PDB file of C-alpha atoms in Angstrom:
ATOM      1  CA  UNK A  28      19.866  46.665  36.552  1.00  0.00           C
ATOM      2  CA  UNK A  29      16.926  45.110  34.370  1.00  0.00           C
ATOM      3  CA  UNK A  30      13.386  45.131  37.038  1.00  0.00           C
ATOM      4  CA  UNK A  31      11.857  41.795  38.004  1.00  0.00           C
ATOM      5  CA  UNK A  32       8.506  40.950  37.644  1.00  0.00           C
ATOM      6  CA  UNK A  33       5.757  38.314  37.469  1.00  0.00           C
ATOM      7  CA  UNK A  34       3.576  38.306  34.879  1.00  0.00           C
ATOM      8  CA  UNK A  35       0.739  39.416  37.675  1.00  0.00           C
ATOM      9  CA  UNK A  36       2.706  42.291  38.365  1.00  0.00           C
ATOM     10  CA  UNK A  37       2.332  43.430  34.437  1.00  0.00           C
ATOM     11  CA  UNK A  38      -0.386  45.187  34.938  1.00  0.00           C
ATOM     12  CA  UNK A  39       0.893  47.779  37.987  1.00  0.00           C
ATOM     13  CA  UNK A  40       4.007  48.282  36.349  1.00  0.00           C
ATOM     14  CA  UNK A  41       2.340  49.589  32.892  1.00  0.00           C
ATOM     15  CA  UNK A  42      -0.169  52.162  35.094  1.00  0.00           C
ATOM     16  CA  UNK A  43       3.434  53.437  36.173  1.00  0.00           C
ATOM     17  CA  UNK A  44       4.472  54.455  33.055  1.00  0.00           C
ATOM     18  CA  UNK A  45       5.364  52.749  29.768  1.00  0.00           C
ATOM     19  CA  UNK A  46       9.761  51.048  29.261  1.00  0.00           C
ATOM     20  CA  UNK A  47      11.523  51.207  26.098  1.00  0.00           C
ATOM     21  CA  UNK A  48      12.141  47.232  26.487  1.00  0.00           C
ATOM     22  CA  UNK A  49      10.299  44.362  27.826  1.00  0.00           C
ATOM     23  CA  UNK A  50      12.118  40.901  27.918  1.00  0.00           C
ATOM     24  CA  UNK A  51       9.066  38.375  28.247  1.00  0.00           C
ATOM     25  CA  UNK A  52      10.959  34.861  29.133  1.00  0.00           C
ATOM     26  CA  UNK A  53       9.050  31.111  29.760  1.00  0.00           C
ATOM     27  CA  UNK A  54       7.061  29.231  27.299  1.00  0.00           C
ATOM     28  CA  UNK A  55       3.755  29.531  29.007  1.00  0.00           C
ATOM     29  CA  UNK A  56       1.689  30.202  26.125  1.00  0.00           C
ATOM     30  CA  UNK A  57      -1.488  31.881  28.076  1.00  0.00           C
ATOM     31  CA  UNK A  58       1.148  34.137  29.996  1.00  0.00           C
ATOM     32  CA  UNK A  59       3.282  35.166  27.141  1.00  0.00           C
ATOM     33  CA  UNK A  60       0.271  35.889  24.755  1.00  0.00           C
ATOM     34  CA  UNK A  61      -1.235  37.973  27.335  1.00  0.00           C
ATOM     35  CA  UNK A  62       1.490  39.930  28.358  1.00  0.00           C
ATOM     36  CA  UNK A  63       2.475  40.778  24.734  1.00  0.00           C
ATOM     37  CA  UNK A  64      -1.534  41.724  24.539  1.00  0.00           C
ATOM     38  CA  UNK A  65      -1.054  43.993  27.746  1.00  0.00           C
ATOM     39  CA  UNK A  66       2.175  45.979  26.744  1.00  0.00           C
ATOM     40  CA  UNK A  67       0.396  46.412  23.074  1.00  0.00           C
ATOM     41  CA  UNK A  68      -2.777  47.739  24.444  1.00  0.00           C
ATOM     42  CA  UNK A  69      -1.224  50.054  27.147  1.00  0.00           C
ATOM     43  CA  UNK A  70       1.467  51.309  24.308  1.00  0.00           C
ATOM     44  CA  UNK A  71      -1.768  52.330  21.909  1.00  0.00           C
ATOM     45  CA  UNK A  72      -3.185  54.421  24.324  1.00  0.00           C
ATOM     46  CA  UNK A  73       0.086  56.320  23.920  1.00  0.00           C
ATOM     47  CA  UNK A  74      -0.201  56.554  20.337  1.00  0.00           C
ATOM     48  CA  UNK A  75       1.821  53.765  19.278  1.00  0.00           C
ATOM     49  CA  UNK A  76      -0.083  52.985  16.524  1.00  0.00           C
ATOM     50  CA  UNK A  77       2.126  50.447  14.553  1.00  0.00           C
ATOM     51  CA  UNK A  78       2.880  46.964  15.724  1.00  0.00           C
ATOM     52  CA  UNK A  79       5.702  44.743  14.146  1.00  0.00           C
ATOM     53  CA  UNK A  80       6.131  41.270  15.425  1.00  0.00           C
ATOM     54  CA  UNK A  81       9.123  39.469  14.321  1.00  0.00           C
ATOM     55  CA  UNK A  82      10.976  35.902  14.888  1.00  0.00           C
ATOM     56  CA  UNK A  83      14.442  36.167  14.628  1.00  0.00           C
ATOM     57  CA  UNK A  84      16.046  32.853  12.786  1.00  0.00           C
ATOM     58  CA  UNK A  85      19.289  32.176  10.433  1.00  0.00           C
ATOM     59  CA  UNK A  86      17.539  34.243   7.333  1.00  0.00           C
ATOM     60  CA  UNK A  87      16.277  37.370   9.128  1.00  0.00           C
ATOM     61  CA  UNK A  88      16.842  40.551   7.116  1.00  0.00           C
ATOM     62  CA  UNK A  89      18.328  42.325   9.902  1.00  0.00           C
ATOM     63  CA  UNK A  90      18.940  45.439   7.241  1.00  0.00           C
ATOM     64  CA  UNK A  91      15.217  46.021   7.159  1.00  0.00           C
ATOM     65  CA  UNK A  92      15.037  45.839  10.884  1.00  0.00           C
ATOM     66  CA  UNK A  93      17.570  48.524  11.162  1.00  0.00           C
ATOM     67  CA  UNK A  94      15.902  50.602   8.429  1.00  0.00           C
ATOM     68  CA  UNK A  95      12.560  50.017  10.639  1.00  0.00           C
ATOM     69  CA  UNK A  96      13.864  51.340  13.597  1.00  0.00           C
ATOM     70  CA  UNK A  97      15.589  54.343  12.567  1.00  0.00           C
ATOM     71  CA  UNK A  98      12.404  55.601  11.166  1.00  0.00           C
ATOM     72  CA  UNK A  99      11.477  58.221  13.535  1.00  0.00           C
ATOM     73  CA  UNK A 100      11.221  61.118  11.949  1.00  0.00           C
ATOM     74  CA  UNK A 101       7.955  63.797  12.181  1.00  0.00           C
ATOM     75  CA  UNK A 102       5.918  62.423  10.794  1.00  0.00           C
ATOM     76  CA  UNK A 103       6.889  58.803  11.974  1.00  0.00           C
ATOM     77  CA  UNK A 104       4.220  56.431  13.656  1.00  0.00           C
ATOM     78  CA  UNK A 105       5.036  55.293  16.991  1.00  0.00           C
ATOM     79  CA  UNK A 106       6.348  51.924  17.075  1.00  0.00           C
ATOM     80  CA  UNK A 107       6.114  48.730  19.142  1.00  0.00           C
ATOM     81  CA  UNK A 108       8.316  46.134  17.740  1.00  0.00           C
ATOM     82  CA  UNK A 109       7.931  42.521  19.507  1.00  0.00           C
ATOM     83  CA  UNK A 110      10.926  40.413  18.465  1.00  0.00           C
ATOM     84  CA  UNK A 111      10.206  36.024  19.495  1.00  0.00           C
ATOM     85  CA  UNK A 112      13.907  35.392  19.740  1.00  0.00           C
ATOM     86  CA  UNK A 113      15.683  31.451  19.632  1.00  0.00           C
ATOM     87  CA  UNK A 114      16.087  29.544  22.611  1.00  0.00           C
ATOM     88  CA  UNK A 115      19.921  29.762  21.855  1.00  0.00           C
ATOM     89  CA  UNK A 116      21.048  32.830  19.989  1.00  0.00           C
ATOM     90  CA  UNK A 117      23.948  32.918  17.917  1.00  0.00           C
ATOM     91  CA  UNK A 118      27.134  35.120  17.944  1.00  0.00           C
ATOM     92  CA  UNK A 119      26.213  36.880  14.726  1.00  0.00           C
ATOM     93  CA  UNK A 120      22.382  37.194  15.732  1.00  0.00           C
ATOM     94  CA  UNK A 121      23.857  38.328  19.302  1.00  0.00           C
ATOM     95  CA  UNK A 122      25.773  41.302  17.668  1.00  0.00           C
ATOM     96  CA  UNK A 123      22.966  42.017  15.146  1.00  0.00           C
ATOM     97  CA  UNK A 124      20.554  42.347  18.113  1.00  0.00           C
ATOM     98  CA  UNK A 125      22.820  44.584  20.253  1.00  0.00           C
ATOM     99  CA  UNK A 126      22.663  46.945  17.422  1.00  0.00           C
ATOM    100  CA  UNK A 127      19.342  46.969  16.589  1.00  0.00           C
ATOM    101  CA  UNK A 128      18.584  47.865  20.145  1.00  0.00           C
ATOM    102  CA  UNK A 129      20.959  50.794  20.075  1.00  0.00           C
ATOM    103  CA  UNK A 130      18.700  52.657  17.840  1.00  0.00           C
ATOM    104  CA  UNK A 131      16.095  53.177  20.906  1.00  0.00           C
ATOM    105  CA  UNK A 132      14.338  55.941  21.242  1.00  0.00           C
ATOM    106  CA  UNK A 133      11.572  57.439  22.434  1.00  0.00           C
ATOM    107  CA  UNK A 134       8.641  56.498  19.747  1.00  0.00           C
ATOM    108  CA  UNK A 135       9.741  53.241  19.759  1.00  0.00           C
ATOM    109  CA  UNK A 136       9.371  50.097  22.115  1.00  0.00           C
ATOM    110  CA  UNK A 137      10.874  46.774  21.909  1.00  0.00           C
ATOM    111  CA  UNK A 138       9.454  43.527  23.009  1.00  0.00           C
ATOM    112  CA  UNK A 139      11.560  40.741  23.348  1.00  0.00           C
ATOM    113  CA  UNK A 140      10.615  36.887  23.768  1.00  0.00           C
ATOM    114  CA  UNK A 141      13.156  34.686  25.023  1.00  0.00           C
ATOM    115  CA  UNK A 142      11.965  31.260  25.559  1.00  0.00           C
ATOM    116  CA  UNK A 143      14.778  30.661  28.615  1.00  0.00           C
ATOM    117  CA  UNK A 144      16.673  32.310  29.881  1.00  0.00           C
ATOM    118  CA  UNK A 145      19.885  31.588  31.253  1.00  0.00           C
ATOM    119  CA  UNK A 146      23.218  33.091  33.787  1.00  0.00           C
ATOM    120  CA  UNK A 147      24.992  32.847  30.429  1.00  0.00           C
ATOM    121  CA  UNK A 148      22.546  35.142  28.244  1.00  0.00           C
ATOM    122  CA  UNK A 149      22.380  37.269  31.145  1.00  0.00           C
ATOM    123  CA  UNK A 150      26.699  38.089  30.488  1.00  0.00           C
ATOM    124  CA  UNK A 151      25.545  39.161  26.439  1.00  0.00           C
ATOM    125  CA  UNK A 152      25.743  42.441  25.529  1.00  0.00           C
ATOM    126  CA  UNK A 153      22.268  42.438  23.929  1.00  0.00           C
ATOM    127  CA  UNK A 154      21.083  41.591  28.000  1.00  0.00           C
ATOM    128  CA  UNK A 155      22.764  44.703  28.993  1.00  0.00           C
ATOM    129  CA  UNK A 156      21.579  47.103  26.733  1.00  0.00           C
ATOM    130  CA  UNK A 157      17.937  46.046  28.407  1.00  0.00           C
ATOM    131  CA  UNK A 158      18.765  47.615  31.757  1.00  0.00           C
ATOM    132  CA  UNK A 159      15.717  50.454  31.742  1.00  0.00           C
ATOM    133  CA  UNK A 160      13.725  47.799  30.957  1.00  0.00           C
ATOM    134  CA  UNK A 161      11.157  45.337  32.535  1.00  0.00           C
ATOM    135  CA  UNK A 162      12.000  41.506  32.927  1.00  0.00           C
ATOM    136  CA  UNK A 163       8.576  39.678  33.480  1.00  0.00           C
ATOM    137  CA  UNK A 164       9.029  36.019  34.160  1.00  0.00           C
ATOM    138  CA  UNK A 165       6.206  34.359  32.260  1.00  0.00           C
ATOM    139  CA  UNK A 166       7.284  30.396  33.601  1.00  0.00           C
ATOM    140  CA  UNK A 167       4.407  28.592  33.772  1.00  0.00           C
ATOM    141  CA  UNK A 168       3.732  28.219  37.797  1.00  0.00           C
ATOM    142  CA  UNK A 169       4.775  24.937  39.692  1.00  0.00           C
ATOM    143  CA  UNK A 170       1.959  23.309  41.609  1.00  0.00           C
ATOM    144  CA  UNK A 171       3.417  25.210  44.745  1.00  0.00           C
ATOM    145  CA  UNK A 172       2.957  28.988  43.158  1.00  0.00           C
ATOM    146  CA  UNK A 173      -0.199  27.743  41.550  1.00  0.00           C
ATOM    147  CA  UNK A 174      -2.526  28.509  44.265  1.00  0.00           C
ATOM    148  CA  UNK A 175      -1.055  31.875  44.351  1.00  0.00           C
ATOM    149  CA  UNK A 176      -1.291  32.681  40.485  1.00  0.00           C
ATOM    150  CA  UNK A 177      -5.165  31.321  41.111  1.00  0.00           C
ATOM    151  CA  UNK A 178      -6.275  33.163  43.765  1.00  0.00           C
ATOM    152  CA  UNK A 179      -4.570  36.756  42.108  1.00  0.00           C
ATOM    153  CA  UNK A 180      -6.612  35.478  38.766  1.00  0.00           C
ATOM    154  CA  UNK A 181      -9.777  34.743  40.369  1.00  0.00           C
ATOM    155  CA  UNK A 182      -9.481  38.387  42.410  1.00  0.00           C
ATOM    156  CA  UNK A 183      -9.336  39.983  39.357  1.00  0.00           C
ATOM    157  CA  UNK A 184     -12.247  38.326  37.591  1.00  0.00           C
ATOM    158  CA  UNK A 185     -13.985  38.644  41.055  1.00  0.00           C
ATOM    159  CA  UNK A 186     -14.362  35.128  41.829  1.00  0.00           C
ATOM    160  CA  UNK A 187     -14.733  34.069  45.430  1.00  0.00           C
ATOM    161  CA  UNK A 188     -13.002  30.549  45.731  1.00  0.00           C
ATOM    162  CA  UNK A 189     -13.501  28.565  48.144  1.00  0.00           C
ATOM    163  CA  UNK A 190      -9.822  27.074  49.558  1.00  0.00           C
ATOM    164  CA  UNK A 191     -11.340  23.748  48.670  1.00  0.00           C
ATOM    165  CA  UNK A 192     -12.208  24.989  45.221  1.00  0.00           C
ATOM    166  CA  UNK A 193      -8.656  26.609  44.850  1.00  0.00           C
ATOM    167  CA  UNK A 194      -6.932  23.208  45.909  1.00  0.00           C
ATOM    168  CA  UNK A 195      -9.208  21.254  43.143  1.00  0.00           C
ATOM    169  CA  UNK A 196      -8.547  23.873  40.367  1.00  0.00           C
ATOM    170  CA  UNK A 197      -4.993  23.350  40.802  1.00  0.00           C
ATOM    171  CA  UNK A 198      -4.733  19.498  40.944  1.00  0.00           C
ATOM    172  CA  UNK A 199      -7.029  19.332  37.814  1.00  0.00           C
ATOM    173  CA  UNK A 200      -5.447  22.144  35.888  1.00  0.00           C
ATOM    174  CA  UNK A 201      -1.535  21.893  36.916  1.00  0.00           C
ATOM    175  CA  UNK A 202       0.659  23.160  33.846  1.00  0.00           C
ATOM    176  CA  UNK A 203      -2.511  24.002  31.786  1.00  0.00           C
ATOM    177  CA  UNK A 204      -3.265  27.491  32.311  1.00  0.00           C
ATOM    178  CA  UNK A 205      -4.866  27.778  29.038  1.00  0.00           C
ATOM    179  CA  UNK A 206      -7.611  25.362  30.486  1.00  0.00           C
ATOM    180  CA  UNK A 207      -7.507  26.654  34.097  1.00  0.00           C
ATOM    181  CA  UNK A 208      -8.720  30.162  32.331  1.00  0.00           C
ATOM    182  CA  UNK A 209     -11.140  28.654  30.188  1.00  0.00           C
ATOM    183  CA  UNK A 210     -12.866  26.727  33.748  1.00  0.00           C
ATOM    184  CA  UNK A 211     -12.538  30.015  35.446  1.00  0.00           C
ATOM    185  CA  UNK A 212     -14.543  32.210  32.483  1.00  0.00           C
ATOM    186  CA  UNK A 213     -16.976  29.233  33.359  1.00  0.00           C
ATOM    187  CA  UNK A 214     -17.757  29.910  36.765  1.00  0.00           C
ATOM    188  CA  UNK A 215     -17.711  33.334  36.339  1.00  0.00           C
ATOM    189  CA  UNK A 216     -20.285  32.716  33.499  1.00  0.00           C
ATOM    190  CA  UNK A 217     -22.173  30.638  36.190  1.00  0.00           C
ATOM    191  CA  UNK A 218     -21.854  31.709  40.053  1.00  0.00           C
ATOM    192  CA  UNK A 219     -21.048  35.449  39.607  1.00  0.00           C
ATOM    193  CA  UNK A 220     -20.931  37.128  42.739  1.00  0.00           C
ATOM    194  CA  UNK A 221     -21.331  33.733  44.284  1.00  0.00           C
ATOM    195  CA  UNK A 222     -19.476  31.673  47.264  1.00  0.00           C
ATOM    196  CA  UNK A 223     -17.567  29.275  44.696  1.00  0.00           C
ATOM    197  CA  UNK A 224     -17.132  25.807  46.968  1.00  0.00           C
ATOM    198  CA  UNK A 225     -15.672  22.319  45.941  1.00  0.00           C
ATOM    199  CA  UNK A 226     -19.250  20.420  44.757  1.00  0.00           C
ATOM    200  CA  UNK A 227     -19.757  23.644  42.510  1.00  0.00           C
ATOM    201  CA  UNK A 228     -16.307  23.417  41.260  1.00  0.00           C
ATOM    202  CA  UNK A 229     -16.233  19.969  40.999  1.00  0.00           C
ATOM    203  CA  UNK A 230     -19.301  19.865  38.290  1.00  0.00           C
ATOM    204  CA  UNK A 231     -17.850  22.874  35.850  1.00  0.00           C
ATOM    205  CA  UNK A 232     -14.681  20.761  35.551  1.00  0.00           C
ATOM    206  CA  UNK A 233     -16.799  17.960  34.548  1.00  0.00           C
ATOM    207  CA  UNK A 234     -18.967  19.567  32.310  1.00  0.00           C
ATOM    208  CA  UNK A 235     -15.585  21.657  30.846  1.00  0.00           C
ATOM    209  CA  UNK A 236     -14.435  18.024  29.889  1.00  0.00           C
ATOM    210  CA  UNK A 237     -17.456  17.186  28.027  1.00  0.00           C
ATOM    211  CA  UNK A 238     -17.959  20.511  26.095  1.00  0.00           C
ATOM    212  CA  UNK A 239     -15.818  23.234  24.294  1.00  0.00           C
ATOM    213  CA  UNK A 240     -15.655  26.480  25.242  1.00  0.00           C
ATOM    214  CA  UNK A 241     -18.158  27.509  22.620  1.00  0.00           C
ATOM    215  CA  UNK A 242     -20.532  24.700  23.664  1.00  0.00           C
ATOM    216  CA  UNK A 243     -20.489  25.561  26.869  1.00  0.00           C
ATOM    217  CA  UNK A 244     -21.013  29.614  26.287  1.00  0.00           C
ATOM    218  CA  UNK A 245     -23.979  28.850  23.500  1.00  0.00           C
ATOM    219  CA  UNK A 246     -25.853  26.308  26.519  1.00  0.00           C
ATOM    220  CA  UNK A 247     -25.237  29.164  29.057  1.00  0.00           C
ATOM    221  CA  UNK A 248     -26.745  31.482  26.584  1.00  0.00           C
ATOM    222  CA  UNK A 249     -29.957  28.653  26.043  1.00  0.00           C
ATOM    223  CA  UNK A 250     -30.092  28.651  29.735  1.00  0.00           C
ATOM    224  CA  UNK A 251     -29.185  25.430  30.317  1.00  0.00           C
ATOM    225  CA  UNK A 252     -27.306  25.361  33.600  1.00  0.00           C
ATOM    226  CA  UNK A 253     -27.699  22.118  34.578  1.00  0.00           C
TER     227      UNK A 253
END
């Protein structure tokens, strides 16, 4: 059976050891770019030099794919193909996929995007074929696993939130993580290795609203923190 993960839980799983397939499914754009960034950069350090990314639609030239694949010979580079699949693959691309993923082996990893996943998919053969993989749920988080995704984000930037801060972040930010980040990389611009309370939260978000992110680093860099 395929392993379940958050997207916070990447990072763990990849100092255990690199899987021949990653499914990546949600449409969170910050979570999804990140995680493809994450597998990439952990797969280089094991020499897998070349990087392929892919979408699969109604004129994909799955003959080239399978000549890609099957390239691992001597002198072959190691191989990380990342394939963004359709929200709703068809029977033919179904069947072309389960074959292409047949040809794994050990100098090569596949990435898969699925936008959503359903029970359904789950009952494909192409699903089944993933089950020494890594499944790492990349939803964007509901205002009630928010807090949680924000306090694991500020740890590892070494942020020390406030609750009040965390509670204010959330409500401003809810289902824009791309922002959230950006307001974060703020305050860590501005009260590293500071207490991080509402009043000091509360004036980053406004200022974030009235400059972008380039702005905002060049006044830092002026020194013009207030």
């Amino acid at each position: 059976m395929i392993q379940r993960i958050f997207s916070e839980g990447l990072g763990a799983a990849l100092n255990k050891g690199l899987q021949p397939f990653y499914l990546l499914t949600g449409q969170d754009l910050l979570l999804v770019g990140e995680a493809k960034d994450s597998i990439v950069q952990t797969a280089r350090l094991h020499d897998f030099d070349e990087k392929q990314e892919l979408t699969i639609a109604n004129d994909t030239q799955w003959d080239a794919l399978f000549s890609l694949v099957q390239s691992n010979g001597l002198f072959s580079s190691r191989q990380i193909l990342i394939l963004n699949l359709p929200e709703n693959l068809t029977v033919t691309q179904q069947k072309q996929l389960s074959e292409l993923l047949a040809f794994s082996h050990t100098d090569l990893i596949f990435v898969l995007h699925q936008p959503k996943l359903t029970k359904a998919m789950e009952k494909q053969s192409w699903f089944a074929q993933l089950n020494h993989g890594l499944l790492i749920n990349c939803q964007t988080p509901d205002i009630n696993k928010l807090p949680i995704w924000l306090q694991h984000r500020a740890k590892s930037m070494q942020l020390q939130l406030d609750p009040e801060a965390i509670q204010l972040l959330c409500y401003s930010y809810e289902g824009n993580l791309l922002a959230l980040k950006q307001a974060l990389q703020m305050l860590q611009l501005r009260y590293a290795e500071q207490k991080i309370g509402l009043n000091r939260t509360k004036e980053v978000i406004e200022q974030s609203a009235q400059f972008t992110p380039f702005q905002w680093i060049d006044a830092l860099l002026e020194g013009k923190t207030s």
